Amino acid sequence: MILELAEQHDVEQIIFCSDPSVGLKAMIVIHDSTFGPAAGGTRLMAYPSEVAALEDAIRLAKGMTRKCTLARSGTGGAKAVIMAAPEHKTEGMLRAYARFVERLGGAFLTGNDVNISFEDLQILADETQYILGASESLGPSAPVTAHGVFSAMQACLERVNGSAQFDDVTVAIQGMGSVGYELAKAVYSAGGRLIVTDIDSAACQRAEDELGAVAVPEDAIYASEADIFAPCALGAVLNASTIARLNSKIVCGAANNQLLTEEDGDALYKRGILYAPDYVVNAGGAIYVRIQRENPLAAPADLMQGAEEIYATLLHILKESEQRHQPTHRVADQIADEWLSSKKANGNPLEPPHDTL
Ligand code: NAI
Ligand code: PHE
């Protein structure tokens, strides 16, 4: 059954890691290494079953391949999941996991994802050289990701309003975490209005106090009257139930795997809601990886500038979607998969879309 799943999703390799002495159960999914060593964050979560963990890792790894392809990060795509509730995370568990990563000899490069903090990355980096985004001088990836999401919003506004200005624009952000809060700050500084939600009421309160945001209950965020809905918490939030309630003309946020199914992307398109594909929008981490690997002297400002490439990449996809009369998520998949097949076939990927602008 596991190998069938791998075949179905074109997965190259799956590594299962176990160390009962520290309660470690982890899975590393290397989806594709055509463009280089496979990169992807490590997520720590309590999953209902091993199959659920594996399916999540595979889906996320597949997204990483497309994300890294379009971000020209020179890496393939991968993802790892550690099966544990955040309150059971220990230093010993992280160290044991990192030793498994080290053993792979660089075939897998990892960074942070849900429930793995910048501080956790420092612990991992103590045990393995194959950690990305742990540099003290460059700092965490979240501000870079948030800047990329902001650039993506500008591209969406440009297409929908004919102007990338945020005056009179309301953004509803789901999740006031590391990325969501930075994004809220950027929208506020640009003159936009904010509606926010989070399961952590203190995080909402901070946005109300510091950014003049209006906080709403978790489930009310979908129907908020906003120009942009920005999912910055969990995946699968765009589904039949939520899409019917959306009151925004644009969906553009940081969360990975926002669509529950491909058909949900089609449903957004039919409703005339512009969906900015998640792995295009949230490629700030992948761009960070590219710049960190290419330039050991890079500074945080280089990362922020790099994240602005997302504006052009997304604009290209939005224009193609209009020309092809196809939903944006399908067009993004087609472009990423074409580059990948072209590289696989002759080692010569098609030109990046930036050059066509
Ligand atoms: P985080 O863990 O700092 O923030 C997530 C926030 O969402 C937390 O404040 C949490 O309380 C809140 N939340 C959880 N469930 C919620 C719910 N049902 N309703 C409302 N809020 C809820 O995570 P971070 O780093 O901000 O990442 C956010 C998303 O962006 C994740 O899906 C992550 O995979 C994705 N992402 C993050 C990148 C990064 O550089 N940190 C890069 C690319 C994607
Ligand atoms: N986890 C983040 C993402 O989903 C950041 C990351 C990118 C981590 C690339 C490692 C490698 O994009």
CSV table of N, CA, C and O and ligand atoms in Angstrom, one decimal, residues 43 67 79 112-115 141-142 145 174-180 197-200 203 218 232-235 254-256 282 285, ligand 1:
chain,number,residue,atom,x,y,z
A,43,ARG,N,7.6,19.3,9.8
A,43,ARG,CA,6.4,19.7,10.5
A,43,ARG,C,6.2,18.7,11.7
A,43,ARG,O,6.5,17.5,11.5
A,67,LYS,N,6.9,24.2,-5.8
A,67,LYS,CA,7.3,25.4,-5.2
A,67,LYS,C,8.8,25.7,-5.5
A,67,LYS,O,9.2,26.8,-6.0
A,79,LYS,N,9.5,16.7,2.2
A,79,LYS,CA,8.9,17.2,3.5
A,79,LYS,C,9.1,16.1,4.5
A,79,LYS,O,9.1,14.9,4.2
A,112,ASN,N,12.2,24.9,8.8
A,112,ASN,CA,11.1,24.8,9.8
A,112,ASN,C,9.7,24.7,9.0
A,112,ASN,O,9.6,25.1,7.9
A,113,ASP,N,8.8,24.2,9.7
A,113,ASP,CA,7.4,24.2,9.3
A,113,ASP,C,6.6,24.2,10.6
A,113,ASP,O,7.1,24.5,11.7
A,114,VAL,N,5.3,23.9,10.5
A,114,VAL,CA,4.4,24.0,11.7
A,114,VAL,C,5.0,23.4,12.9
A,114,VAL,O,5.4,22.2,12.8
A,115,ASN,N,5.0,24.1,14.0
A,115,ASN,CA,5.5,23.6,15.3
A,115,ASN,C,7.0,23.3,15.4
A,115,ASN,O,7.4,22.7,16.4
A,141,SER,N,12.6,32.5,8.5
A,141,SER,CA,12.1,32.6,7.2
A,141,SER,C,10.7,33.4,7.2
A,141,SER,O,10.3,33.9,6.2
A,142,ALA,N,10.0,33.4,8.3
A,142,ALA,CA,8.7,33.9,8.3
A,142,ALA,C,8.6,35.4,7.8
A,142,ALA,O,7.7,35.6,6.9
A,145,THR,N,8.8,35.1,4.1
A,145,THR,CA,7.6,34.5,3.5
A,145,THR,C,6.5,35.6,3.5
A,145,THR,O,5.7,35.7,2.5
A,174,GLN,N,-6.4,34.8,8.4
A,174,GLN,CA,-6.7,33.6,9.3
A,174,GLN,C,-5.3,33.2,9.8
A,174,GLN,O,-4.5,32.6,9.1
A,175,GLY,N,-5.1,33.4,11.1
A,175,GLY,CA,-3.8,33.0,11.7
A,175,GLY,C,-2.9,34.2,11.9
A,175,GLY,O,-2.4,34.8,11.0
A,176,MET,N,-2.7,34.5,13.2
A,176,MET,CA,-1.8,35.6,13.6
A,176,MET,C,-0.5,35.1,14.1
A,176,MET,O,0.0,35.5,15.1
A,177,GLY,N,0.1,34.1,13.4
A,177,GLY,CA,1.3,33.5,13.8
A,177,GLY,C,2.5,34.2,13.2
A,177,GLY,O,2.4,35.4,12.9
A,178,SER,N,3.6,33.5,13.1
A,178,SER,CA,4.9,34.2,12.6
A,178,SER,C,4.7,34.9,11.3
A,178,SER,O,5.1,36.0,11.1
A,179,VAL,N,4.0,34.2,10.3
A,179,VAL,CA,3.8,34.8,9.0
A,179,VAL,C,2.6,35.8,9.0
A,179,VAL,O,2.7,36.9,8.5
A,180,GLY,N,1.5,35.3,9.6
A,180,GLY,CA,0.3,36.1,9.6
A,180,GLY,C,0.5,37.5,10.2
A,180,GLY,O,0.0,38.5,9.6
A,197,THR,N,-8.3,36.6,12.7
A,197,THR,CA,-8.7,35.6,13.6
A,197,THR,C,-7.6,34.7,14.0
A,197,THR,O,-6.6,34.6,13.2
A,198,ASP,N,-7.7,34.1,15.2
A,198,ASP,CA,-6.7,33.1,15.6
A,198,ASP,C,-7.3,32.3,16.8
A,198,ASP,O,-8.2,32.9,17.5
A,199,ILE,N,-6.9,31.1,16.9
A,199,ILE,CA,-7.4,30.3,18.1
A,199,ILE,C,-6.8,30.9,19.4
A,199,ILE,O,-7.3,30.7,20.5
A,200,ASP,N,-5.7,31.7,19.2
A,200,ASP,CA,-5.0,32.3,20.4
A,200,ASP,C,-5.5,33.7,20.5
A,200,ASP,O,-5.2,34.6,19.7
A,203,ALA,N,-3.1,36.7,20.5
A,203,ALA,CA,-2.5,37.1,19.2
A,203,ALA,C,-3.4,38.1,18.5
A,203,ALA,O,-3.0,39.0,17.9
A,218,GLU,N,-13.2,32.4,15.0
A,218,GLU,CA,-12.6,31.6,14.0
A,218,GLU,C,-13.4,31.3,12.7
A,218,GLU,O,-12.9,31.6,11.6
A,232,CYS,N,-3.5,31.9,6.6
A,232,CYS,CA,-2.1,31.8,7.1
A,232,CYS,C,-2.0,30.9,8.4
A,232,CYS,O,-1.2,31.2,9.3
A,233,ALA,N,-2.9,29.9,8.4
A,233,ALA,CA,-2.8,29.0,9.5
A,233,ALA,C,-2.7,27.5,9.0
A,233,ALA,O,-1.6,27.0,8.9
A,234,LEU,N,-3.8,26.9,8.6
A,234,LEU,CA,-3.8,25.5,8.3
A,234,LEU,C,-4.1,25.2,6.8
A,234,LEU,O,-4.6,26.1,6.1
A,235,GLY,N,-3.9,24.0,6.4
A,235,GLY,CA,-4.3,23.6,5.1
A,235,GLY,C,-5.8,23.2,5.0
A,235,GLY,O,-6.5,23.2,6.0
A,254,ALA,N,-0.5,32.4,3.0
A,254,ALA,CA,0.7,31.6,3.2
A,254,ALA,C,0.6,30.2,3.4
A,254,ALA,O,1.5,29.4,3.3
A,255,ALA,N,-0.6,29.7,3.9
A,255,ALA,CA,-0.7,28.3,4.3
A,255,ALA,C,-0.4,27.4,3.1
A,255,ALA,O,-0.7,27.7,2.0
A,256,ASN,N,0.2,26.2,3.5
A,256,ASN,CA,0.4,25.2,2.5
A,256,ASN,C,-0.9,24.4,2.2
A,256,ASN,O,-1.6,24.2,3.2
A,282,ASN,N,3.7,31.4,-1.3
A,282,ASN,CA,4.5,31.2,-0.1
A,282,ASN,C,5.9,30.7,-0.3
A,282,ASN,O,6.5,30.0,0.5
A,285,GLY,N,10.3,31.0,1.7
A,285,GLY,CA,11.2,30.1,2.3
A,285,GLY,C,12.1,29.5,1.3
A,285,GLY,O,13.4,29.3,1.5
B,1,NAI,P1,2.7,29.6,13.1
B,1,NAI,O1,2.6,28.3,13.8
B,1,NAI,O2,3.6,30.6,13.7
B,1,NAI,O3,1.2,30.3,13.0
B,1,NAI,C1,0.1,29.7,12.8
B,1,NAI,C2,-1.0,30.5,13.5
B,1,NAI,O4,-2.3,29.9,13.2
B,1,NAI,C3,-0.9,30.3,15.0
B,1,NAI,O5,-1.0,31.6,15.6
B,1,NAI,C4,-2.1,29.5,15.4
B,1,NAI,O6,-2.6,29.8,16.7
B,1,NAI,C5,-3.1,29.8,14.3
B,1,NAI,N1,-4.2,28.9,14.1
B,1,NAI,C6,-4.1,27.5,14.2
B,1,NAI,N2,-5.3,27.0,13.9
B,1,NAI,C7,-6.1,28.0,13.6
B,1,NAI,C8,-7.5,28.1,13.3
B,1,NAI,N3,-8.3,27.1,13.1
B,1,NAI,N4,-8.0,29.4,13.0
B,1,NAI,C9,-7.3,30.5,13.2
B,1,NAI,N5,-6.0,30.4,13.5
B,1,NAI,C10,-5.4,29.2,13.7
B,1,NAI,O7,3.0,29.2,11.6
B,1,NAI,P2,3.6,30.2,10.5
B,1,NAI,O8,5.1,29.9,10.4
B,1,NAI,O9,3.1,31.5,10.6
B,1,NAI,O10,3.0,29.5,9.2
B,1,NAI,C11,1.6,29.7,8.8
B,1,NAI,C12,1.3,28.8,7.6
B,1,NAI,O11,2.2,29.2,6.5
B,1,NAI,C13,1.5,27.3,7.8
B,1,NAI,O12,0.5,26.6,7.1
B,1,NAI,C14,2.9,27.1,7.1
B,1,NAI,O13,3.0,25.7,6.6
B,1,NAI,C15,2.9,28.1,6.0
B,1,NAI,N6,4.2,28.5,5.5
B,1,NAI,C16,5.1,29.0,6.4
B,1,NAI,C17,6.4,29.4,6.0
B,1,NAI,C18,7.3,30.1,6.9
B,1,NAI,O14,8.3,30.6,6.4
B,1,NAI,N7,7.1,30.1,8.2
B,1,NAI,C19,6.8,29.2,4.6
B,1,NAI,C20,5.7,28.7,3.7
B,1,NAI,C21,4.5,28.3,4.2
